Coordinates of C-alpha atoms and ligand atoms in Angstrom, one line a residue:
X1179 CA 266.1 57.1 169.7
X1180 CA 267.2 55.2 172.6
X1181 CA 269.7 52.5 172.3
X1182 CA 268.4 50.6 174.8
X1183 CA 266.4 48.5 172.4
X1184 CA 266.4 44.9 174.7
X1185 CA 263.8 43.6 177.1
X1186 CA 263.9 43.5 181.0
X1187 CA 261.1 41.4 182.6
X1188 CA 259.2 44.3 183.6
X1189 CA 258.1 44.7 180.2
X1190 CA 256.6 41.4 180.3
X1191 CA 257.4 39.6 177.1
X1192 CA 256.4 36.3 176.7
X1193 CA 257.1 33.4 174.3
X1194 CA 255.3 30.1 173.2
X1195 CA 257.4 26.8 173.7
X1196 CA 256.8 26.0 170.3
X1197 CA 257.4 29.4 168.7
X1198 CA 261.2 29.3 169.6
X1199 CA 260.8 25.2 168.9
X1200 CA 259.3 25.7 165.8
X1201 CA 261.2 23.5 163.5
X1202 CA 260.5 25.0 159.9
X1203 CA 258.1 22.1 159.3
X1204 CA 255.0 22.8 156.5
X1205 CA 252.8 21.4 154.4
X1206 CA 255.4 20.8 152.0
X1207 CA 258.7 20.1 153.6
X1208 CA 260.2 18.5 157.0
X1209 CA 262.1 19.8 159.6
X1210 CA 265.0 22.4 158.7
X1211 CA 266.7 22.7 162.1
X1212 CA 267.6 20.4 165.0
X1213 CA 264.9 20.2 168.0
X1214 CA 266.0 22.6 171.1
X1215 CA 265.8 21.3 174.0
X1216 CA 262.9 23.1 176.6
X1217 CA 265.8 23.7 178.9
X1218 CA 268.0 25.4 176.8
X1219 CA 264.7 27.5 174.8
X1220 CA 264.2 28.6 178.9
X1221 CA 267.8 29.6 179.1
X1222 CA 267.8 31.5 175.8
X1223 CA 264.9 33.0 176.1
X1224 CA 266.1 34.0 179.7
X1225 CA 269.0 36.1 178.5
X1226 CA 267.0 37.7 176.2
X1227 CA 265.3 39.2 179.0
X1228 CA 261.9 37.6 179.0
X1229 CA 259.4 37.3 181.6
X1230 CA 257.2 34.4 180.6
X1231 CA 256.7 31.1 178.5
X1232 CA 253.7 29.7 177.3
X1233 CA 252.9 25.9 176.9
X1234 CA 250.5 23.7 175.5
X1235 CA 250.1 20.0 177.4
X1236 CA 251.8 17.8 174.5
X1237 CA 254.9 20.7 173.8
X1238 CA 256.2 19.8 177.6
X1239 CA 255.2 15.8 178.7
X1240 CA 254.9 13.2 176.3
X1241 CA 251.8 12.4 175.1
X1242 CA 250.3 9.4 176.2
X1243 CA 253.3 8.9 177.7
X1244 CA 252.8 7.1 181.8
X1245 CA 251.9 9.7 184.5
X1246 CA 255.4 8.8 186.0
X1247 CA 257.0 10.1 183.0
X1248 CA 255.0 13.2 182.6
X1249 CA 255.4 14.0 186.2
X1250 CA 259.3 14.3 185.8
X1251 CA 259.3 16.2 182.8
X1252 CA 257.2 18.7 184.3
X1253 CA 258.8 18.7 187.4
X1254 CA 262.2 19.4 185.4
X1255 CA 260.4 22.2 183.6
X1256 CA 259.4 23.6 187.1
X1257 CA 263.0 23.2 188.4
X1258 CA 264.4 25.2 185.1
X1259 CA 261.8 27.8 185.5
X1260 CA 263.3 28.3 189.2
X1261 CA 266.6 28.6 188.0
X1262 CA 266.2 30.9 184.8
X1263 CA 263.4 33.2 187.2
X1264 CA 260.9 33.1 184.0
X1265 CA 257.0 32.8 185.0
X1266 CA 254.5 30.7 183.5
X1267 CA 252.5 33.0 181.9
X1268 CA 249.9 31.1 179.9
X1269 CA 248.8 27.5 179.2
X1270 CA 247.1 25.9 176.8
X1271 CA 245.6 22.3 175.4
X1272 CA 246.8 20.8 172.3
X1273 CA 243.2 19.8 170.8
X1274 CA 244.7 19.9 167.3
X1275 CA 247.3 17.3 166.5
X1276 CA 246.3 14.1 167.4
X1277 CA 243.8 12.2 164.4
X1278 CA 241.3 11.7 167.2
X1279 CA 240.7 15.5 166.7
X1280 CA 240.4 15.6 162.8
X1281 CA 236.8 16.4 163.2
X1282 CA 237.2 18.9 166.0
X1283 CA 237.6 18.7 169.8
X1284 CA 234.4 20.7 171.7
X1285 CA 232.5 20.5 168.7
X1286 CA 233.4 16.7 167.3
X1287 CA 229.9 15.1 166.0
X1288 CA 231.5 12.5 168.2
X1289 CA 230.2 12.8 172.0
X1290 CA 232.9 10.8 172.7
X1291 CA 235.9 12.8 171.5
X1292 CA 233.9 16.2 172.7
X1293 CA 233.9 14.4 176.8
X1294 CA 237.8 13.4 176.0
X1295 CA 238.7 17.4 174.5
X1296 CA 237.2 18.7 178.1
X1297 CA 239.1 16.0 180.1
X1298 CA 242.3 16.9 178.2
X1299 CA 241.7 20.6 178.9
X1300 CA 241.1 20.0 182.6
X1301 CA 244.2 17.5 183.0
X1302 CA 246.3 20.5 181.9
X1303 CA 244.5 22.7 183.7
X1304 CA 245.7 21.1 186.7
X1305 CA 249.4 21.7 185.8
X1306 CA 248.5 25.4 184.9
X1307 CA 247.0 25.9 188.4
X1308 CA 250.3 23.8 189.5
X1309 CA 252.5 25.9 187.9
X1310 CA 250.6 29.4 188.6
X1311 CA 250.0 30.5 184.9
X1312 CA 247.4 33.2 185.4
X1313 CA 245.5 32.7 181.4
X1314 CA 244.3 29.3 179.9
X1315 CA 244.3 30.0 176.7
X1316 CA 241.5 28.0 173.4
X1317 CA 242.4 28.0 170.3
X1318 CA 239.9 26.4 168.3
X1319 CA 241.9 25.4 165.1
X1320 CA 240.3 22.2 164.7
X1321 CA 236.6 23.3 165.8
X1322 CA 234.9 24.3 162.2
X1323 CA 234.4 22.4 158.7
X1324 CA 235.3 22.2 155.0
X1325 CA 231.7 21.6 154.3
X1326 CA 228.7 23.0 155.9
X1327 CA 226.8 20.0 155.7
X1328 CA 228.6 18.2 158.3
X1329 CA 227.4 20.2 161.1
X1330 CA 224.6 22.9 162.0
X1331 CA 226.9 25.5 162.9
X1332 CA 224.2 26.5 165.9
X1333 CA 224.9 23.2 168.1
X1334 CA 228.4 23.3 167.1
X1335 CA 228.5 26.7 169.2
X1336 CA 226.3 25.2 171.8
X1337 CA 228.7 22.8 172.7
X1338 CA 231.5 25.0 172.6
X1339 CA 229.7 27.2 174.8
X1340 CA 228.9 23.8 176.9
X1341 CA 232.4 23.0 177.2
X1342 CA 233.5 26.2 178.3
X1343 CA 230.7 26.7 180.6
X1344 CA 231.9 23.2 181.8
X1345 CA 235.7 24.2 182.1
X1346 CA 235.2 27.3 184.3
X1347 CA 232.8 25.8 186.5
X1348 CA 235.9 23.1 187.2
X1349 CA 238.1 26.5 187.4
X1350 CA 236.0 28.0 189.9
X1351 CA 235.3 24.6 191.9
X1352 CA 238.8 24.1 192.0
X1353 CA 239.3 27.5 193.5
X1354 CA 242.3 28.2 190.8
X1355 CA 243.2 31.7 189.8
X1356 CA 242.8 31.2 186.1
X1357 CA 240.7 33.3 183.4
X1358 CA 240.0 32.2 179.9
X1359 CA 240.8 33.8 176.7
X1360 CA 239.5 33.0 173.4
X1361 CA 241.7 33.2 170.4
X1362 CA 239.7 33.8 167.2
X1363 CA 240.9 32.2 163.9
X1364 CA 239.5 32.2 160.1
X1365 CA 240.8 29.3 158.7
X1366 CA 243.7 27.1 158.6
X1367 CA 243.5 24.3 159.5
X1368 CA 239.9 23.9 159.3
X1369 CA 238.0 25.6 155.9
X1370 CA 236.2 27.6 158.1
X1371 CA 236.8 27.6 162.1
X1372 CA 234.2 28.9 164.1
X1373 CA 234.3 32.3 166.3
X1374 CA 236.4 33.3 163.2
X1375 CA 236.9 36.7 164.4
X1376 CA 237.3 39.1 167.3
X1377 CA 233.8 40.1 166.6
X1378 CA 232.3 36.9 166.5
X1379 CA 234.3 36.1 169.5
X1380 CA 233.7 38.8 171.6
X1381 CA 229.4 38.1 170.5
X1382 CA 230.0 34.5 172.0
X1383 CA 231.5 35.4 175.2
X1384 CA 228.3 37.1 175.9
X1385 CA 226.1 33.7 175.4
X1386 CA 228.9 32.5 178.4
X1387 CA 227.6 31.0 181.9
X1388 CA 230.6 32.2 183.1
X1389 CA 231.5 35.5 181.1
X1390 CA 233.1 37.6 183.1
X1391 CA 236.5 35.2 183.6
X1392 CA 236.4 34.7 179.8
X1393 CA 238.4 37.3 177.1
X1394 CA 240.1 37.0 174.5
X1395 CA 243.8 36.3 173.0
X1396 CA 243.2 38.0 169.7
X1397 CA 246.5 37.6 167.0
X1398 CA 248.0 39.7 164.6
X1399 CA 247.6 37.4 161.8
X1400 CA 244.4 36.0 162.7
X1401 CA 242.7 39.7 161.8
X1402 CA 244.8 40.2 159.4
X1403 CA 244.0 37.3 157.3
X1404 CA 240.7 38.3 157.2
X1405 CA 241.5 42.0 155.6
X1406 CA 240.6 43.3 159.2
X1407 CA 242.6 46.0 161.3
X1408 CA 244.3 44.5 164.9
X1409 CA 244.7 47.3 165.6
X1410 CA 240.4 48.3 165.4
X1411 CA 239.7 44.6 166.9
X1412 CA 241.8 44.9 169.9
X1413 CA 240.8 48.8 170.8
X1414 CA 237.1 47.1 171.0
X1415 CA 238.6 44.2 172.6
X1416 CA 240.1 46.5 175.4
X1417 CA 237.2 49.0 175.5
X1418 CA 234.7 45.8 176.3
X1419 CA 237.6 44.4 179.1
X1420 CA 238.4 41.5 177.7
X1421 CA 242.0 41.7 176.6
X1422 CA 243.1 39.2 178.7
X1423 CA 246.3 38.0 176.3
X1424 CA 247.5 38.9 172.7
X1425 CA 249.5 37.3 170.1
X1426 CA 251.9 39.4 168.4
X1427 CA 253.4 38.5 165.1
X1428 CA 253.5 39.6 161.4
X1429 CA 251.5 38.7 158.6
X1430 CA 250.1 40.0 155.2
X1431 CA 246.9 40.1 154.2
X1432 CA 244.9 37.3 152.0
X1433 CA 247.9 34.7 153.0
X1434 CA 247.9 31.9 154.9
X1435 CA 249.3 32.2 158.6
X1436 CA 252.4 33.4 158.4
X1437 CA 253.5 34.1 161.6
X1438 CA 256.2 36.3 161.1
X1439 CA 258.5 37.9 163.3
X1440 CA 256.7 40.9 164.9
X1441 CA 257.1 44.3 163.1
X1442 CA 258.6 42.6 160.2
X1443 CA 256.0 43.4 157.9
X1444 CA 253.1 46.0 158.5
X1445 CA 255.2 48.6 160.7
X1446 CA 252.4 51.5 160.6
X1447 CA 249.6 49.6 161.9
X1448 CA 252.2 48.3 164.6
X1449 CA 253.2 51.7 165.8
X1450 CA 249.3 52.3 166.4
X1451 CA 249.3 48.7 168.1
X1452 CA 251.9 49.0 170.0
X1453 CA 251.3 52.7 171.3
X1454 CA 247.9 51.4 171.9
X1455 CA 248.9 49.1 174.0
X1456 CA 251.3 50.8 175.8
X1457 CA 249.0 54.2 176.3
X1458 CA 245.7 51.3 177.5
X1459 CA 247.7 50.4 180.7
X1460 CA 247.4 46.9 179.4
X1461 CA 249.3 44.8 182.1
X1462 CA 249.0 41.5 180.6
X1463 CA 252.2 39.9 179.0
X1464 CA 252.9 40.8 175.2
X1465 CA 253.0 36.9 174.1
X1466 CA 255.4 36.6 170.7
X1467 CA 253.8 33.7 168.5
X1468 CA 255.6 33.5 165.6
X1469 CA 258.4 31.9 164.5
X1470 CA 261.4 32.1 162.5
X1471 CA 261.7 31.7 158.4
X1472 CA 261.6 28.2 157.3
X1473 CA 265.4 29.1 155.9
X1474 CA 267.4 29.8 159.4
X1475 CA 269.2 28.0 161.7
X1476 CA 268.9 27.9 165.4
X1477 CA 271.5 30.8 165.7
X1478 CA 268.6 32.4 163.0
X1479 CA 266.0 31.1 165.6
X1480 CA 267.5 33.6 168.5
X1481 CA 267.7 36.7 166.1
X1482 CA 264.2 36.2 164.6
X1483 CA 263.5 36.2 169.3
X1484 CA 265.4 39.5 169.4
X1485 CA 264.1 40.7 166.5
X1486 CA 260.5 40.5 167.8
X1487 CA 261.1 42.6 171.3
X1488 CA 263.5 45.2 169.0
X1489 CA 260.8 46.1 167.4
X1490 CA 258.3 46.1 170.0
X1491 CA 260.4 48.3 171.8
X1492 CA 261.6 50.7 169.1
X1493 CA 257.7 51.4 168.4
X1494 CA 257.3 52.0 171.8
X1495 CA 259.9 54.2 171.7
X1496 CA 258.6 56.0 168.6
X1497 CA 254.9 56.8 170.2
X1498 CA 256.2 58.1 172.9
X1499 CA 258.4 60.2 170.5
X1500 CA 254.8 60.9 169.0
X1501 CA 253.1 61.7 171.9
X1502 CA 254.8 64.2 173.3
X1503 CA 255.5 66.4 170.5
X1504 CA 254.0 69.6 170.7
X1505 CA 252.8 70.2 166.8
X1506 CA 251.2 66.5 166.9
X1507 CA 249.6 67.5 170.4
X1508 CA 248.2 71.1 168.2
X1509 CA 247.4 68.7 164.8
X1510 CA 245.0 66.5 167.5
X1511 CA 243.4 69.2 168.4
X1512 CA 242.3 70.3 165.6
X1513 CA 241.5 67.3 164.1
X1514 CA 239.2 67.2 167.2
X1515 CA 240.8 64.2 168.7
X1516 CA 240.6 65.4 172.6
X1517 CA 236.6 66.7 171.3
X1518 CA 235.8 63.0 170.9
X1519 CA 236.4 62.1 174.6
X1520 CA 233.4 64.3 175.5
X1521 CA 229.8 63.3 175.6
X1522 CA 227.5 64.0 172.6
X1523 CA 224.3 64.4 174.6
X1524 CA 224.5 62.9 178.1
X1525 CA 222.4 60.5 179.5
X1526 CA 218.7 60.7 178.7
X1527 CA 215.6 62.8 179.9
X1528 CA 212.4 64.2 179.0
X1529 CA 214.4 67.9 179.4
X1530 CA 217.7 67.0 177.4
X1531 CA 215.2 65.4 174.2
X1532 CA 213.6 68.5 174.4
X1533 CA 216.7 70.7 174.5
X1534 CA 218.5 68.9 171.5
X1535 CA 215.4 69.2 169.3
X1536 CA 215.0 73.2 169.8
X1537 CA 218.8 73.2 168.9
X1538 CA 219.4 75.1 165.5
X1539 CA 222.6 73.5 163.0
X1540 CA 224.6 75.2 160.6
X1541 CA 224.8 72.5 158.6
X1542 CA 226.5 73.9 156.3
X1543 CA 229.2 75.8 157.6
X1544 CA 229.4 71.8 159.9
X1545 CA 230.1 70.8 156.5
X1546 CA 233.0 73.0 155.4
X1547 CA 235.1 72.3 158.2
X1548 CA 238.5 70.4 157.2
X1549 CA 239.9 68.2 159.7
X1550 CA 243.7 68.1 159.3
X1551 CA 244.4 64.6 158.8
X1552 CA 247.0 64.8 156.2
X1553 CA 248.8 66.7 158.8
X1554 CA 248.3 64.9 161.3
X1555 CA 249.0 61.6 159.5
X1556 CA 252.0 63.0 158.2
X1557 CA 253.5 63.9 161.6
X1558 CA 253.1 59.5 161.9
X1559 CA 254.9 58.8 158.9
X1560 CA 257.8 61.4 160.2
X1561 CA 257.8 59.7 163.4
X1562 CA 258.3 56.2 162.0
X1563 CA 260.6 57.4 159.8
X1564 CA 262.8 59.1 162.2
X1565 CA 262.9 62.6 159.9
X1566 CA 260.3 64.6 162.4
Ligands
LIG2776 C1 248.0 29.0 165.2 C2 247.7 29.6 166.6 C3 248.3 28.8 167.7 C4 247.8 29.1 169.1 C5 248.4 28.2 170.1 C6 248.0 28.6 171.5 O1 247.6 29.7 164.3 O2 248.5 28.0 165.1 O3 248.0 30.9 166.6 O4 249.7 29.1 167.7 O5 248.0 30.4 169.4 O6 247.9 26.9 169.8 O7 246.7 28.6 171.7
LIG2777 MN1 248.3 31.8 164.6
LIG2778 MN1 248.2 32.2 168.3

């Protein structure tokens, strides 16, 4: 195993202002470590190695603070991004915090707060087109309800679908170079949030004006939550082309979001996530949000960073470990892995129907076969456990 276990910007790493910011607030207790400055959380994250940061409008100029004032603390954010050479990667609007969006932001019963949600969104669009970030990122976490009764869940998803319709036709007016991508949540804060999953998600996009600049930002937790695999939700995600982002953190299942440091917890389904990725030719930027336990300080803060990209990077390392040995290469084979890449029947005509129903199975000797998954599963656990 390599020792080279830190990140250069060519891997593309990113991190959220507030994941590094995150001040160990919860439901139940304040803040447990002093606030970080976004210039030094730049500089940090800098000599770390990573590419990009991630913002949402309220983590970087005051809100409702005068444009004058917002205008110089972006333009010092755009001044330490020149020094420290980190992109902006992603951008995002805060359509959470504030009590005007207790009832949600696109899909608010109130017309009024829906029309202020988009004009948020396109304000900080602007300074995402400003400062070049290539993804514009919606997370619904206030878009859902406790109770069912308070909205008919079908024009709630019309006027999500209205707004985003609304928000890439601005995009394309504009003439920015920005796509969208969706990030699917259960619950937390809302009882139940709406596009809830990848699935549903990925289902919506489809109802989209403008579908083909939307994706989606799928998260480790967010499946997970749900008792669903990542790992199966972004393989559909990239199959359909729409991984446009990802959120990679830590969680286990049935809890609330966590938001753990990545590849602290489930570390098989990481090695399949991470080799996925790495095998997809994915080239978007592998966006840490998480955050460190409620119990460190901000030296704990820059361990729980490093701690993230060592472990992306050891499972990297591993699959390609995996990959190219030779008795995983034979235990794929005969599993059949290489078999599923080819077609079952082709495409469809009159002579190929025909064909396949004068086709005689041994259904039975079909049956017998073993596949060799122990084996081959084994060969996994060896390889994660460095004794291959
Ligand atoms: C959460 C979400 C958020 C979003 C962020 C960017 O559970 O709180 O994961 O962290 O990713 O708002 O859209
Ligand atoms: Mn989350
Ligand atoms: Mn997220």
């Amino acid at each position: 195993m390599s020792p080279e276990l830190t990140a250069r910007p060519e891997h593309k790493f990113s991190f959220g202002l507030w994941t590094v910011g995150n001040r160990g607030r919860d439901p139940f207790g304040e803040a447990v470590r002093p606030k970080i400055e976004v210039a030094d959380m730049l500089r940090g994250l800098a000599d770390l190695g990573v590419y990009g940061v991630s913002f949402h409008d309220d983590d970087l100029m005051t809100f409702g603070a005068p444009e004058s004032q917002r205008r110089a603390e972006l333009d010092a954010f755009k001044k330490t991004l020149d020094e420290t050479g980190l992109v902006c990667s992603m951008a995002t609007t805060n359509l959470f915090y504030h009590p005007v969006f207790k009832d949600g932001a696109f899909t608010s019963n109130d017309p009024q707060v829906r029309r202020y949600a988009i004009q948020k969104s396109m304000r900080n669009i602007d300074v995402a087109a400003e400062l070049g970030a290539p993804i514009y990122v919606f997370w619904g976490g206030r878009e859902g309800v406790e109770s069912a009764a308070a909205k008919d869940t079908r024009d709630a998803l019309a006027r999500y679908a209205e707004a985003l319709d609304f928000l890439a036709g601005y995009v394309k007016d504009k003439g920015y170079d920005i796509r969208f991508a969706l990030e699917p949540k259960p619950n937390e804060p809302r009882g139940d949030i709406f596009l809830p999953t990848v699935g549903h998600a990925l289902g919506f996009i489809s109802t989209l004006e403008h579908q083909e600049m939307v994706g989606l930002n799928p998260e480790v937790a967010h499946e997970t939550m749900s008792g669903l695999s990542f790992y199966q939700g972004v393989a559909q995600t990239l199959w359909q082309g729409k991984l446009f982002h990802i959120d990679l953190n830590d969680q286990r299942i049935g809890r609330f979001d966590q938001d753990f440091r990545f590849g602290s917890e489930g570390i098989k389904d990481h090695f399949f996530l991470v080799r996925l990725l790495e095998n997809s030719g994915y080239a978007g930027v592998k966006h840490f949000d998480a955050h460190a336990y409620r119990t460190e300080d901000v030296e704990g803060v820059w361990d729980f960073a490093r701690g993230c990209i060592r472990n992306y990077l050891a499972l990297a390392e591993k699959a390609r470990e995996f990959d190219s040995d030779p008795r995983v290469a034979a235990a794929m084979s005969y599993t059949g892995v290489p078999q599923l890449a080819e077609p079952s029947v082709g495409p469809y005509s009159t002579e190929a129907a025909a064909g396949l129903m004068d086709e005689q199975f041994d259904v039975d000797s079909l049956a017998s076969r073993g596949f060799g998954i122990e084996k081959l599963d084994q060969l996994v656990v060896d390889h994660i456990l460095g004794i291959a």
